[in-house]
CSV table of C-alpha atoms in Angstrom, one decimal:
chain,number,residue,atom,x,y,z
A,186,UNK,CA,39.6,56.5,-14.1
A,187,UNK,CA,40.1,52.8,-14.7
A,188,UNK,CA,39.7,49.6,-13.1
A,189,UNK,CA,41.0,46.1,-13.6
A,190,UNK,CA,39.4,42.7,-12.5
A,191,UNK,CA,41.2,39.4,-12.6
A,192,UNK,CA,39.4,36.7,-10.9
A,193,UNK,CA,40.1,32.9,-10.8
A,194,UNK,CA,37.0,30.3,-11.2
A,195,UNK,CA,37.2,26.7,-9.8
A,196,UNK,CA,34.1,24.4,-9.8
A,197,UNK,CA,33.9,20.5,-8.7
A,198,UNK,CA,30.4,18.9,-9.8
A,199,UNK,CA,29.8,16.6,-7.0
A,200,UNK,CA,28.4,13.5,-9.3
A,201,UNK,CA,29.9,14.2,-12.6
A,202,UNK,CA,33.4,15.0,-12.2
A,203,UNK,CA,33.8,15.3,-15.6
A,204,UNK,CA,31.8,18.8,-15.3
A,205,UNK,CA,34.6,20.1,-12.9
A,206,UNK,CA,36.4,23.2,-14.6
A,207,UNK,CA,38.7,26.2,-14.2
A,208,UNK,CA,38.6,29.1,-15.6
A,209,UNK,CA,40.1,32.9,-15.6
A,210,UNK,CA,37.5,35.4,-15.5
A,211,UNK,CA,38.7,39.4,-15.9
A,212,UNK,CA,37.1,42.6,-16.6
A,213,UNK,CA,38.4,46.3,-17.5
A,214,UNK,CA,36.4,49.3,-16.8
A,215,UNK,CA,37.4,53.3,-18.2
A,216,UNK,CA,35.3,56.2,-17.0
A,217,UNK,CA,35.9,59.2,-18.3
A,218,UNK,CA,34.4,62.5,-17.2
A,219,UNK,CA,34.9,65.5,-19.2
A,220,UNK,CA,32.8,67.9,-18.1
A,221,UNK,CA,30.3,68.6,-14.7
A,222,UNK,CA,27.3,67.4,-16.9
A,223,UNK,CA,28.9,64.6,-19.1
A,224,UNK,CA,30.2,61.8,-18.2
A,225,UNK,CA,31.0,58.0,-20.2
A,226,UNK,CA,32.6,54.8,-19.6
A,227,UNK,CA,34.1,51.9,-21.7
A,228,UNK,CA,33.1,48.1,-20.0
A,229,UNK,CA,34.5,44.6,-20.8
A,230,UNK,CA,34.3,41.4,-19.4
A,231,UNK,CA,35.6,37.6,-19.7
A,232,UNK,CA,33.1,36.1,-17.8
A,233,UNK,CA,32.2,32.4,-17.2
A,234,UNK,CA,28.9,30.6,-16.3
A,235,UNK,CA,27.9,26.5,-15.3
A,236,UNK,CA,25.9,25.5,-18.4
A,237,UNK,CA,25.4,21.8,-18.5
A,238,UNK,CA,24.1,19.9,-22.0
A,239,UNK,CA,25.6,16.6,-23.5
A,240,UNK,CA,28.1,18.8,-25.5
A,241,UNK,CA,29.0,21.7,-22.9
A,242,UNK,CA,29.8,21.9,-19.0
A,243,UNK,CA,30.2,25.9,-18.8
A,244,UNK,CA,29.9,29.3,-21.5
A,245,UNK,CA,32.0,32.3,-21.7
A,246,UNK,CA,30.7,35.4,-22.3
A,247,UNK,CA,32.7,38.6,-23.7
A,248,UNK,CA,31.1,41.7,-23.3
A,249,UNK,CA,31.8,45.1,-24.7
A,250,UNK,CA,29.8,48.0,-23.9
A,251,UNK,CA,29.3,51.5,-23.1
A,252,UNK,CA,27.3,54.2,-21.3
A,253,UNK,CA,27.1,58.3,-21.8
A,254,UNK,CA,25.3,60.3,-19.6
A,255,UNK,CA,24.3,64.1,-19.8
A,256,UNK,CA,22.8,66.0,-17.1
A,257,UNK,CA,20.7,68.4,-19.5
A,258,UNK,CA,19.5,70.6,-16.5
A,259,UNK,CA,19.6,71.1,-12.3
A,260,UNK,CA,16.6,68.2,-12.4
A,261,UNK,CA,17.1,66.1,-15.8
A,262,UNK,CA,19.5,63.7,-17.3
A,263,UNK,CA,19.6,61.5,-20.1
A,264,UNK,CA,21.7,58.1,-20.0
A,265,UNK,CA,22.4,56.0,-23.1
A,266,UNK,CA,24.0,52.7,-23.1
A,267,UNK,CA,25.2,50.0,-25.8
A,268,UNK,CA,26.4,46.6,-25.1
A,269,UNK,CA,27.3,43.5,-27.3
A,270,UNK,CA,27.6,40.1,-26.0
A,271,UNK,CA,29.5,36.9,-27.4
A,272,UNK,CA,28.7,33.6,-26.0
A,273,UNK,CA,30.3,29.8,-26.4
A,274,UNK,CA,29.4,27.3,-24.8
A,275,UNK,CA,32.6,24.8,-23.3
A,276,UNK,CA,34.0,22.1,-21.7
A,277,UNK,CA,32.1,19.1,-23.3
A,278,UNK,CA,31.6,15.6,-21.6
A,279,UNK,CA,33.9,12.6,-22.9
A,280,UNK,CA,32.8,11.2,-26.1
A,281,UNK,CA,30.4,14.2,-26.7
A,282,UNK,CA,30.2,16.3,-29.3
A,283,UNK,CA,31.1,20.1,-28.5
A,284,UNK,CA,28.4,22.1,-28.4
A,285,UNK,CA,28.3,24.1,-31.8
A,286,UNK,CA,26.0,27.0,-30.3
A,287,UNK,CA,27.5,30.4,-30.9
A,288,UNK,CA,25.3,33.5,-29.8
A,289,UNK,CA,25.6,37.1,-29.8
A,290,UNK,CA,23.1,40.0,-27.8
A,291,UNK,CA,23.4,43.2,-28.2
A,292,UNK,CA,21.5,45.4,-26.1
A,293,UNK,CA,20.7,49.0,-26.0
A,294,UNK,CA,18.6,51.6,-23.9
A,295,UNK,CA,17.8,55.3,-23.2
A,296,UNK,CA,16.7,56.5,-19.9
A,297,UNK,CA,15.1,59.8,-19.0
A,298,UNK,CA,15.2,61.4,-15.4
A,299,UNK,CA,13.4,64.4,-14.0
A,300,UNK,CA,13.8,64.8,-10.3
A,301,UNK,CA,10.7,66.6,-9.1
A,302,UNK,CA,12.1,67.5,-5.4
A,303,UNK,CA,15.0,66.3,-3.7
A,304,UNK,CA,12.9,63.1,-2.4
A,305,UNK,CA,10.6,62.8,-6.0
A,306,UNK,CA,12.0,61.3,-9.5
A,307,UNK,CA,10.2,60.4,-12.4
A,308,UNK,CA,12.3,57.8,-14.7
A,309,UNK,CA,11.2,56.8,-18.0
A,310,UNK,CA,13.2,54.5,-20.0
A,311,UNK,CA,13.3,52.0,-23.2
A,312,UNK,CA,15.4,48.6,-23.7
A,313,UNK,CA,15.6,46.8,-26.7
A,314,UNK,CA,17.6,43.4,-26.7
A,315,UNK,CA,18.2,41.3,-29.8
A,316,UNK,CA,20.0,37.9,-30.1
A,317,UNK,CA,21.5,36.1,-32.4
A,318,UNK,CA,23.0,32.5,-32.9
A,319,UNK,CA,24.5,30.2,-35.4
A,320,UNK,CA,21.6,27.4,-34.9
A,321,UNK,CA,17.9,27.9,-35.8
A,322,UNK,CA,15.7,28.8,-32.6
A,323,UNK,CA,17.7,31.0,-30.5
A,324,UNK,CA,17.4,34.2,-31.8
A,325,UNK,CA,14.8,36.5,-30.1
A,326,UNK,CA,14.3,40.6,-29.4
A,327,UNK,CA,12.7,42.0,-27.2
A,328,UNK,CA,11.7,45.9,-26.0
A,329,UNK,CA,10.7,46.8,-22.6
A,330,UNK,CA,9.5,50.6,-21.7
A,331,UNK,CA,9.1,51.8,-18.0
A,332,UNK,CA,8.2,54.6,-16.6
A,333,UNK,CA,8.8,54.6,-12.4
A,334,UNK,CA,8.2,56.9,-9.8
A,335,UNK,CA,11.2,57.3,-7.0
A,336,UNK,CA,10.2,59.0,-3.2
A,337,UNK,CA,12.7,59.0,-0.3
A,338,UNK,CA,11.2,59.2,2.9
């Protein structure tokens, strides 16, 4: 199964006109399922964003990722997924400087599913983000766990 995106982006900055931009957005998605209890899919996006500094009046992001999922038994599954992130930042005011910011996240994370009963789940799951840039102060991880508990009424 596939799926294609194209979008077209048009912004107008009321007071800076200089911030007004357009811009193609798109994204492709591939899912493949080859068995009852496995299932994966391939992701990418172009995708823009308003980001206003001196030196930049919008960022795209490219994104690459994927997920797997296995449904181990009747009641549990396990679902990876990986993703990496590339980020510039665009469209600099007159007489400005580009911004030189360049940045790259990649994220990962495991999750864990136990349904109880048909109205009770148990989800436990782990997500560990790191990024990256070409200037000093930007880089960061960070890991979240959660464990949640689902009823339907």
């Amino acid at each position: 199964q596939a799926s294609l995106v194209l979008t077209r982006l048009s912004r107008s900055h009321p007071v800076v006109p200089a911030r007004d931009y357009s811009a193609g957005e798109a994204s492709l998605a591939l899912r493949w399922v080859p068995t009852g209890k496995l299932q994966g899919s391939l992701n990418w996006a172009s995708q823009v964003a308003s980001y206003q500094t001196d030196g930049a009046s919008y960022s795209r992001t490219q994104t690459l990722g994927g997920t797997l999922a296995w449904q181990m038994t009747a009641r549990t599954s396990l679902q990876g997924a990986l993703s990496e992130s590339r980020r510039r930042y665009l469209g600099a005011l007159e007489g400005q400087t580009p911004d030189p910011l360049r940045d790259r996240t990649r994220q990962a994370s495991l999750e864990l599913r136990w349904a109880a009963t048909r109205n009770l789940s148990l989800d436990s799951s782990v997500q560990e983000v790191r990024r990256s840039a070409n200037l000093p102060g930007y880089a960061y991880r960070s890991r979240q766990w959660q464990l949640g508990l689902n009823a339907a009424f």
